[in-house]
GROMACS .gro file of C-alpha atoms in nm:
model
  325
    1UNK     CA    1  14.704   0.680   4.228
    2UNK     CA    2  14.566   0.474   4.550
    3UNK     CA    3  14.586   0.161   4.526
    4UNK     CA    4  14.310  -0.059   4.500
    5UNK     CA    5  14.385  -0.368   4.679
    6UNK     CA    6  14.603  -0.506   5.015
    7UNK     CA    7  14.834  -0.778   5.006
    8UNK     CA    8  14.675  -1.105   5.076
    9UNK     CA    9  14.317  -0.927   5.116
   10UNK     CA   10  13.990  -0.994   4.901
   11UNK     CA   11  13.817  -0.657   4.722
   12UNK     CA   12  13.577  -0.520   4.925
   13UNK     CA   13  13.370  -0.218   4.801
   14UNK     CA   14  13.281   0.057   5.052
   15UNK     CA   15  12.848   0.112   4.987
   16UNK     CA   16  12.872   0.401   5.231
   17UNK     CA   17  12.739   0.667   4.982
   18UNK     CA   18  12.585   1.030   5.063
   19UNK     CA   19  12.224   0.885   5.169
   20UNK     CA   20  12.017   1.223   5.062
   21UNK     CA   21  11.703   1.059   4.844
   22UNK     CA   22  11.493   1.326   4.613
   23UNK     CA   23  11.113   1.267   4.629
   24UNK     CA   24  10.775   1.376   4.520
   25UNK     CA   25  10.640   1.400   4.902
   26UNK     CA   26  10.872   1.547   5.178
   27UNK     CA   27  10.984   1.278   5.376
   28UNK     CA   28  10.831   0.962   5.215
   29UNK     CA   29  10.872   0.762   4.892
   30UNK     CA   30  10.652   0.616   4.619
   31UNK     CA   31  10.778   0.285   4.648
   32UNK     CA   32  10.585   0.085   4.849
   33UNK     CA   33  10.840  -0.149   4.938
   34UNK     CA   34  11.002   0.167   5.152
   35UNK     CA   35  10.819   0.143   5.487
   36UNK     CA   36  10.689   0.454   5.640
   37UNK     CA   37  10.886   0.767   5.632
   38UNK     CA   38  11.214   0.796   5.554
   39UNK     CA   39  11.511   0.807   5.778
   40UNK     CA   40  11.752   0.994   5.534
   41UNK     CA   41  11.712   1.399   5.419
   42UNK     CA   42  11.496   1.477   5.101
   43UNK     CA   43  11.499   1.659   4.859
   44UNK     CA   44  11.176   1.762   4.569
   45UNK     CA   45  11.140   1.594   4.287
   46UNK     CA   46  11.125   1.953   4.074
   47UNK     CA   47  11.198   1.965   3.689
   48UNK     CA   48  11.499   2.208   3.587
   49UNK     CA   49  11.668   2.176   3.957
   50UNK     CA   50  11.898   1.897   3.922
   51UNK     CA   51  12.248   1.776   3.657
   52UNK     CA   52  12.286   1.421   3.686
   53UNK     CA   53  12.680   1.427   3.653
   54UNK     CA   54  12.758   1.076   3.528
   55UNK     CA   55  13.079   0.921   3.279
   56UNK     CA   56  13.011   0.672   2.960
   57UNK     CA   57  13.335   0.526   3.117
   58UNK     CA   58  13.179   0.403   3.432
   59UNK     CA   59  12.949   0.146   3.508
   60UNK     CA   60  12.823   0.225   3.796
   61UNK     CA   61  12.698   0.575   3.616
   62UNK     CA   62  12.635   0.394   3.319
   63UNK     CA   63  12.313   0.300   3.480
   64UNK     CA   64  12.193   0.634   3.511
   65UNK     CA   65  12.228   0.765   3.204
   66UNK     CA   66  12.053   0.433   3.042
   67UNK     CA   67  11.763   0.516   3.274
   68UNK     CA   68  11.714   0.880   3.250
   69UNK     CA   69  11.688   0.818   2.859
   70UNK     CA   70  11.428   0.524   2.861
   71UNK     CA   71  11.231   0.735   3.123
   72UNK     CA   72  11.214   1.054   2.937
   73UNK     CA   73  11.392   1.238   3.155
   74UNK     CA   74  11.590   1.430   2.928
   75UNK     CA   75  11.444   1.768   2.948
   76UNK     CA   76  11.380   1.711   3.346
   77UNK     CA   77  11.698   1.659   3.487
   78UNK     CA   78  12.035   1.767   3.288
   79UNK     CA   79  12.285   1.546   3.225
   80UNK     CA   80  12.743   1.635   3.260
   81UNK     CA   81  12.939   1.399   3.137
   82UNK     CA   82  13.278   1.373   3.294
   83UNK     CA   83  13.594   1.234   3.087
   84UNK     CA   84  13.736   0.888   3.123
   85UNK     CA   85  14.058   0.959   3.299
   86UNK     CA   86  14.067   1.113   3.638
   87UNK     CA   87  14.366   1.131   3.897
   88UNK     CA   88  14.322   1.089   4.268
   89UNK     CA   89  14.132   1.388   4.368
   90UNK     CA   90  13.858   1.354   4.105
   91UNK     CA   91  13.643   1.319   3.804
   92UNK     CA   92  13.691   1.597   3.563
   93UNK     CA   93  13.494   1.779   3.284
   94UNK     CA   94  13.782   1.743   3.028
   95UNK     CA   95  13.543   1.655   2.738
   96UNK     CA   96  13.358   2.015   2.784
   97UNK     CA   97  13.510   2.328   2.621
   98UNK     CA   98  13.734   2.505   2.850
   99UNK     CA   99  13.725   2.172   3.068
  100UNK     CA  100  13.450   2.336   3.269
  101UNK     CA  101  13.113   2.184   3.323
  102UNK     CA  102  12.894   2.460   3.059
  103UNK     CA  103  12.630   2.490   3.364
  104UNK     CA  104  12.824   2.436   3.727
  105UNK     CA  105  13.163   2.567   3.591
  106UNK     CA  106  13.341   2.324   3.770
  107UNK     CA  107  13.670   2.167   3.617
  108UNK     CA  108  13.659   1.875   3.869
  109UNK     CA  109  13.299   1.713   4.038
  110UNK     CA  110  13.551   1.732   4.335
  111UNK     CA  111  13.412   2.092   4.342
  112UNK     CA  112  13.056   2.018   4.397
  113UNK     CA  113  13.132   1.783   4.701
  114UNK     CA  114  13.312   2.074   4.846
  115UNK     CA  115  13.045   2.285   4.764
  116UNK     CA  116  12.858   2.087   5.039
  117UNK     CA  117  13.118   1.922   5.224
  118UNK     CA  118  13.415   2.104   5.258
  119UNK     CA  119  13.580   1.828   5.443
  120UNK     CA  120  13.457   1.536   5.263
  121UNK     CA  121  13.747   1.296   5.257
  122UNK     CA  122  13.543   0.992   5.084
  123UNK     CA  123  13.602   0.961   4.673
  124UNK     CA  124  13.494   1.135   4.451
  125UNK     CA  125  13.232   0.930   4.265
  126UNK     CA  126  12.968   0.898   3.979
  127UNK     CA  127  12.716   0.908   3.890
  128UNK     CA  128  12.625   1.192   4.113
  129UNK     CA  129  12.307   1.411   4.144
  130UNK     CA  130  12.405   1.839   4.195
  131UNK     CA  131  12.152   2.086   4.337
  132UNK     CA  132  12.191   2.369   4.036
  133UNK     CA  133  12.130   2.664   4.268
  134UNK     CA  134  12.381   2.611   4.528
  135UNK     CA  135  12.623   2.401   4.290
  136UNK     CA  136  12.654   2.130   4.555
  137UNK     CA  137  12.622   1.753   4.556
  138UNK     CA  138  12.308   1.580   4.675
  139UNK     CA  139  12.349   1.213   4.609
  140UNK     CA  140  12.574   0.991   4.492
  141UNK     CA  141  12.400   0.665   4.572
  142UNK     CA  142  12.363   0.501   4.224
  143UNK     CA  143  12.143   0.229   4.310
  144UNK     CA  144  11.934   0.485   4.492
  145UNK     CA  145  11.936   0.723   4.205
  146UNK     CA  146  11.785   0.481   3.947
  147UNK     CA  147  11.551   0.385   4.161
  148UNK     CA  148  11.466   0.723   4.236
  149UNK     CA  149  11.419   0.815   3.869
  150UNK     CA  150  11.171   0.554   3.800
  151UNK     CA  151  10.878   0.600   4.184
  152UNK     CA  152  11.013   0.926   4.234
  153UNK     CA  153  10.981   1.116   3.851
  154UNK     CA  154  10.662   0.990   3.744
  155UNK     CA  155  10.455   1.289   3.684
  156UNK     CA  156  10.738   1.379   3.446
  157UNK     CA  157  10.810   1.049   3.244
  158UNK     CA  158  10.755   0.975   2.862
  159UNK     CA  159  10.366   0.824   2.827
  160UNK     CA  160  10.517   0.505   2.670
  161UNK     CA  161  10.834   0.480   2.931
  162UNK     CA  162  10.856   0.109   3.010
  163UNK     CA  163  10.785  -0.043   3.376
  164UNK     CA  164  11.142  -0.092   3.537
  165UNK     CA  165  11.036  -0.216   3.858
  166UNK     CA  166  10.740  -0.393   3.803
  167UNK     CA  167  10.534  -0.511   4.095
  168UNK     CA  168  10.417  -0.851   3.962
  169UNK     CA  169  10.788  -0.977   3.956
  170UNK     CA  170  10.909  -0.752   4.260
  171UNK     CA  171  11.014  -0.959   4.457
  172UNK     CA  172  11.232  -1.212   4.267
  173UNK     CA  173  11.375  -0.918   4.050
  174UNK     CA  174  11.492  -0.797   4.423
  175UNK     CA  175  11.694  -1.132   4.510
  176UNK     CA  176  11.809  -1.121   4.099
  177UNK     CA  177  11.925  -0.808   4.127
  178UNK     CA  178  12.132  -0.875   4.475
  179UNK     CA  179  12.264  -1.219   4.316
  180UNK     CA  180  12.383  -0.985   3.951
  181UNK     CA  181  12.528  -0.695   4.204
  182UNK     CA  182  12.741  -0.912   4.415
  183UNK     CA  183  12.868  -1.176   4.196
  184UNK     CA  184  12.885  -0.991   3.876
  185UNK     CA  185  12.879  -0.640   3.891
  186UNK     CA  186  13.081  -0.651   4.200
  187UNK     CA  187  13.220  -0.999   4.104
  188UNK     CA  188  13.477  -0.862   3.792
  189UNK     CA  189  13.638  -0.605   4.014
  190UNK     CA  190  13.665  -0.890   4.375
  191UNK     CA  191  13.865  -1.056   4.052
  192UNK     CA  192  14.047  -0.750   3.962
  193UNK     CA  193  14.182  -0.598   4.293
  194UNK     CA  194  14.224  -0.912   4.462
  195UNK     CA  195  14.539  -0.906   4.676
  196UNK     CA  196  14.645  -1.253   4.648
  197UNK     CA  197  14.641  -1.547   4.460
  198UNK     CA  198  14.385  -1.723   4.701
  199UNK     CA  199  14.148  -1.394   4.700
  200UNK     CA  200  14.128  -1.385   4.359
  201UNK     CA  201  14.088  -1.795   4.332
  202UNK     CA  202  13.766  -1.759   4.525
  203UNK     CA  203  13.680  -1.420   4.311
  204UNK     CA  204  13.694  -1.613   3.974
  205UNK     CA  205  13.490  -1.949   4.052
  206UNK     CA  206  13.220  -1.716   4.229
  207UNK     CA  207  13.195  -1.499   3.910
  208UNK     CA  208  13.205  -1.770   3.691
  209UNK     CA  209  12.931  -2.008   3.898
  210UNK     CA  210  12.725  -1.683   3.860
  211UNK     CA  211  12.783  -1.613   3.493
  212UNK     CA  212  12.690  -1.990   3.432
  213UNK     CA  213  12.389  -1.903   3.601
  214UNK     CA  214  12.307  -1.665   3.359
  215UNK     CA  215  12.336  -1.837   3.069
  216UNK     CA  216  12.114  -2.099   3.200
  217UNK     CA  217  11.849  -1.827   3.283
  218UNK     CA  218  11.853  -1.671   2.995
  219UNK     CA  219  11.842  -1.974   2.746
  220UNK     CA  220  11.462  -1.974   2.748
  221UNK     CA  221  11.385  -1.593   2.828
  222UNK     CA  222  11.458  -1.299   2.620
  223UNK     CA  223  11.507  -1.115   2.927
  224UNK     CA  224  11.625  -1.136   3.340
  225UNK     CA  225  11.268  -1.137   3.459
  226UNK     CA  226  11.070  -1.241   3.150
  227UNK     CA  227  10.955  -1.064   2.801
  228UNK     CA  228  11.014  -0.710   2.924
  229UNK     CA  229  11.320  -0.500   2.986
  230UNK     CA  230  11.358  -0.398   3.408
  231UNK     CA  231  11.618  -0.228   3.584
  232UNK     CA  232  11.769  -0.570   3.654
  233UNK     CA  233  11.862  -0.559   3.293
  234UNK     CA  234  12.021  -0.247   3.284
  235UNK     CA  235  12.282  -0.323   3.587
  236UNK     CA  236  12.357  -0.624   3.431
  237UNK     CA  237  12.383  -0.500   3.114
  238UNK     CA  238  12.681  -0.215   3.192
  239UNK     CA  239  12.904  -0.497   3.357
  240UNK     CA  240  12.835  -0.692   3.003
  241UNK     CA  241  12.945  -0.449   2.813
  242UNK     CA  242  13.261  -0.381   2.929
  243UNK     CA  243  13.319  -0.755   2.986
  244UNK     CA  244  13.521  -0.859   2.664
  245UNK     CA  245  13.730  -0.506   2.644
  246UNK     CA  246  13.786  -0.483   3.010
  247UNK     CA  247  13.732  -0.749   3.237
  248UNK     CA  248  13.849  -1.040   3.053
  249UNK     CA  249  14.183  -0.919   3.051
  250UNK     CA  250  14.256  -0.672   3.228
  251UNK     CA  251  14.073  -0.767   3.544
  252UNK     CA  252  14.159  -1.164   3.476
  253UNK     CA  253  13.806  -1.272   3.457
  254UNK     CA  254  13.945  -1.479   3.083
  255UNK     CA  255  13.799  -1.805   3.151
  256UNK     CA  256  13.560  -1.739   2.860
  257UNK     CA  257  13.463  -1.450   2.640
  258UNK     CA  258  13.146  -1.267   2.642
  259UNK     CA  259  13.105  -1.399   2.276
  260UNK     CA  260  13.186  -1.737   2.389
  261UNK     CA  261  12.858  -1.762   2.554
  262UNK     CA  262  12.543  -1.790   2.346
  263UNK     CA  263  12.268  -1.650   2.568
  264UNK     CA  264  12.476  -1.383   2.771
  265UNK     CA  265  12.624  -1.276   2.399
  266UNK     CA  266  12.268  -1.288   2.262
  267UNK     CA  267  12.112  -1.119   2.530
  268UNK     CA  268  12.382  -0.832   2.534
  269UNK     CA  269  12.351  -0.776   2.164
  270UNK     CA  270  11.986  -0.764   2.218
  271UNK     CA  271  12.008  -0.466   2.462
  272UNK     CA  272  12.270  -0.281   2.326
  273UNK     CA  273  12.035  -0.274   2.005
  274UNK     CA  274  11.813  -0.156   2.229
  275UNK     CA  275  11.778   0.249   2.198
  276UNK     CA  276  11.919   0.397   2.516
  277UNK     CA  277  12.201   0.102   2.580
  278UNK     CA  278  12.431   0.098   2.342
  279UNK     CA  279  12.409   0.442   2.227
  280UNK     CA  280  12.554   0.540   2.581
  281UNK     CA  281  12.881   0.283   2.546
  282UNK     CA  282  13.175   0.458   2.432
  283UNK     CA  283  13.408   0.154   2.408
  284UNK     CA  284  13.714   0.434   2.372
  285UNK     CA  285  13.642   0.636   2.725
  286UNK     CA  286  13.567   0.246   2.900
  287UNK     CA  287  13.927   0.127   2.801
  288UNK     CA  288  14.082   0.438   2.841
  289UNK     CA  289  13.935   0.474   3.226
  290UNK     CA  290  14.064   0.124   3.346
  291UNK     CA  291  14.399   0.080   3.153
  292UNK     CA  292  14.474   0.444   3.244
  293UNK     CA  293  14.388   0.485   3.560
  294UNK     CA  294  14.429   0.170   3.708
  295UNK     CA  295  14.811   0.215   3.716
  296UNK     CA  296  14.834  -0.057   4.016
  297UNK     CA  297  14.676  -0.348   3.731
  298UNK     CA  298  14.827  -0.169   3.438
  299UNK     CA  299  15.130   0.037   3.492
  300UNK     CA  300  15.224   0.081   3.126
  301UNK     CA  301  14.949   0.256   3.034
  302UNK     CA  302  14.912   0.136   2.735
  303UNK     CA  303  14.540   0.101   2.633
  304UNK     CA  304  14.444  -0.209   2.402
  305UNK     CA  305  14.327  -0.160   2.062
  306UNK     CA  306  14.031  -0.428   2.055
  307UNK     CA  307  13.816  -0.597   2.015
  308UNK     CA  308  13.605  -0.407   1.762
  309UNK     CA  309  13.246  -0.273   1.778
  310UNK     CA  310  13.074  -0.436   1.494
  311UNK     CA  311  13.003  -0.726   1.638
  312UNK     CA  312  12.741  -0.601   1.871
  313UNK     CA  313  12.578  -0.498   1.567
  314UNK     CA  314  12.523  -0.884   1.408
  315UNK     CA  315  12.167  -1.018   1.420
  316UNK     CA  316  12.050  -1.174   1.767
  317UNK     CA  317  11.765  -1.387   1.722
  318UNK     CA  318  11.590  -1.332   2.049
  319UNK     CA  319  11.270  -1.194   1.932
  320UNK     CA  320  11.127  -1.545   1.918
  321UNK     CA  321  11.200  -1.574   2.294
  322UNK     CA  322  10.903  -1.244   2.348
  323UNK     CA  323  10.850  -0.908   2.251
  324UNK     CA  324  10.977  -0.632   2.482
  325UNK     CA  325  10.741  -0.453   2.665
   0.00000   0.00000   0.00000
C-alpha cells in the first residue's frame, strides 16, 4: 500500500476531484449561491441514468448514501456498494456475487475511471457517480454530489424530503460546515497520517479545540443549525460515527471518547436513530477498511473487536431541545 504520510510533514488532503456537476438546466445550477453559468461540464439530471457507487466503510461516501435515502432518491439513481478492503489500484465489488458490480460488471470502480480516463493516474475514490450507458465515471466530488442531490434532483424527491440546505440559515451553515470539514472531518485523519510528532501535536489540539466547540454548540440545540436536520449534520455525523471504533485509537485522536461527551454522544445517538443514518453504518466494513488497509498505522492487521453497537441504541433525551423538521 502507499503510504499515507512523509516524515516530519502534516496530512494534507488533495480536493482536486473530477469537477463534472449533473444538473437540471445545461450549463447552470439551481443553487443560487452558484453565480451565473457554470465553468465545469454537465451532465442531465435524468432518472434511471446514473449508479451512485459509494462504500458503508467510507465516510466521505457515507454522505451520499445518507442523502440519497432522506431525499427519495432510491428509485432515481442506483446505488453499488463496494467492499471495505481495497488494495492500491482500487475499490472493489467483493460484496456482490461473482465480485462484479450486478449492473456495470466491473470487479474494481478502477474500471469505470478507465472507462473515461484511460490514463487517470489520481486514486481511485468514493463515492463516485457512473454514466450507465457508457459505464464510465462522471464525478467523484462528494461534497459536490450531495449538494447536487438536494438543487439538482428536485422534481424527483419524496413530497415530505426534509430541507438540507435551507436558505434562512445559508449562510452560517456555509462557515459551519467549512469549520466541521477542516477540523473534524479532515481533523481525525491530519491526526492520523501525521508524519511527526510536532504535526500531529498541532493535529490533536486543533481537533480537540473544535470538538469542544461542538459540545458547546450543541448543549442548547438539538441540532448544528437549529431544530431541523441539514446537510451540516450529515458530514458531521459520518466522522462521529466512526469516532470511538476508529479514530480514537487507531488514528490517536484518544483524548476523550465519543461517549465521554454528553452533547456530541447525545446528538450522535439522536441521528443514528434517525432513519437513513444509522441504518447505513456497518461498524464491521468501517473497522475492517482502516485496520486493514491502513497497513502504514496498523501493520498487523489485526482488526479490534469493539466497542459494541448497543449503545447507540440507549435513549437520548434530545427531543426536549425541538422537534426535527
Amino acid at each position: 500500500m502507499p503510504s499515507y504520510t512523509q516524515e516530519g510533514s502534516s496530512y494534507e488532503r488533495d480536493m482536486a476531484y473530477i469537477p463534472d456537476r449533473i444538473t437540471k438546466e445545461p450549463g447552470r445550477s439551481q443553487d443560487k449561491y452558484d453565480d451565473g453559468e457554470l465553468d465545469v461540464r454537465t451532465w442531465p439530471a435524468e432518472p434511471g441514468r446514473y449508479r451512485l457507487v459509494a462504500a458503508r466503510a467510507c465516510p466521505w461516501a457515507n454522505r451520499s448514501i445518507i442523502v440519497r435515502h432522506l431525499l427519495g432518491l432510491e428509485d432515481v439513481i442506483s446505488l453499488g456498494l463496494a467492499g471495505p478492503v481495497h488494495d492500491e489500484r482500487s475499490w472493489t465489488f467483493d460484496l456482490d456475487p461473482g465480485g462484479r458490480d450486478p449492473v456495470l460488471g466491473y470487479e474494481r470502480l478502477q474500471e469505470a475511471y478507465f472507462a473515461r480516463f484511460p490514463d487517470y493516474e489520481k486514486g481511485i475514490t468514493v463515492p463516485a457517480v457512473v454514466d450507465v450507458a457508457s459505464k464510465s465515471v462522471v464525478t467523484n466530488d462528494f461534497p459536490q454530489i450531495t449538494h447536487d442531490l438536494f438543487f439538482e434532483w428536485r422534481d424527483h424527491h419524496r413530497p415530505d424530503a426534509p430541507d438540507l440546505w435551507p436558505d434562512d440559515c445559508r449562510e452560517e451553515m456555509e462557515e459551519v460546515m467549512q469549520r466541521v470539514f477542516t477540523e473534524v472531518n479532515n481533523g481525525v485523519y491530519r491526526c492520523g497520517f501525521a508524519g511527526s510528532q510536532e504535526a500531529y501535536d498541532e493535529a490533536y489540539d486543533r481537533l480537540w479545540t473544535a470538538l469542544d466547540w461542538l459540545e458547546e454548540r450543541l448543549t442548547d440545540r438539538r441540532y448544528l443549525m437549529g431544530d431541523r436536520i441539514t446537510e451540516a449534520d450529515i458530514r458531521l455525523f459520518t466522522t462521529l460515527a466512526r469516532f470511538d471504533a476508529v479514530y480514537h485509537g487507531h488514528f490517536k485522536c484518544n483524548r476523550n471518547k465519543l461517549t465521554e461527551m454528553p452533547a456530541l454522544w447525545g446528538y450522535a445517538r439522536d441521528l443514528f436513530q434517525t432513519p437513513g443514518f444509522g441504518d447505513t453504518i456497518d461498524f464491521d466494513q468501517v473497522k475492517r477498511h482502516y485496520y486493514v488497509v491502513h497497513e502504514d498505522i496498523n501493520p498487523t492487521g489485526i482488526v479490534p473487536r469493539g466497542p459494541e453497537r448497543e449503545s447507540w441504541y440507549s435513549p437520548h433525551l434530545r427531543e426536549k431541545l425541538g422537534p426535527p423538521r
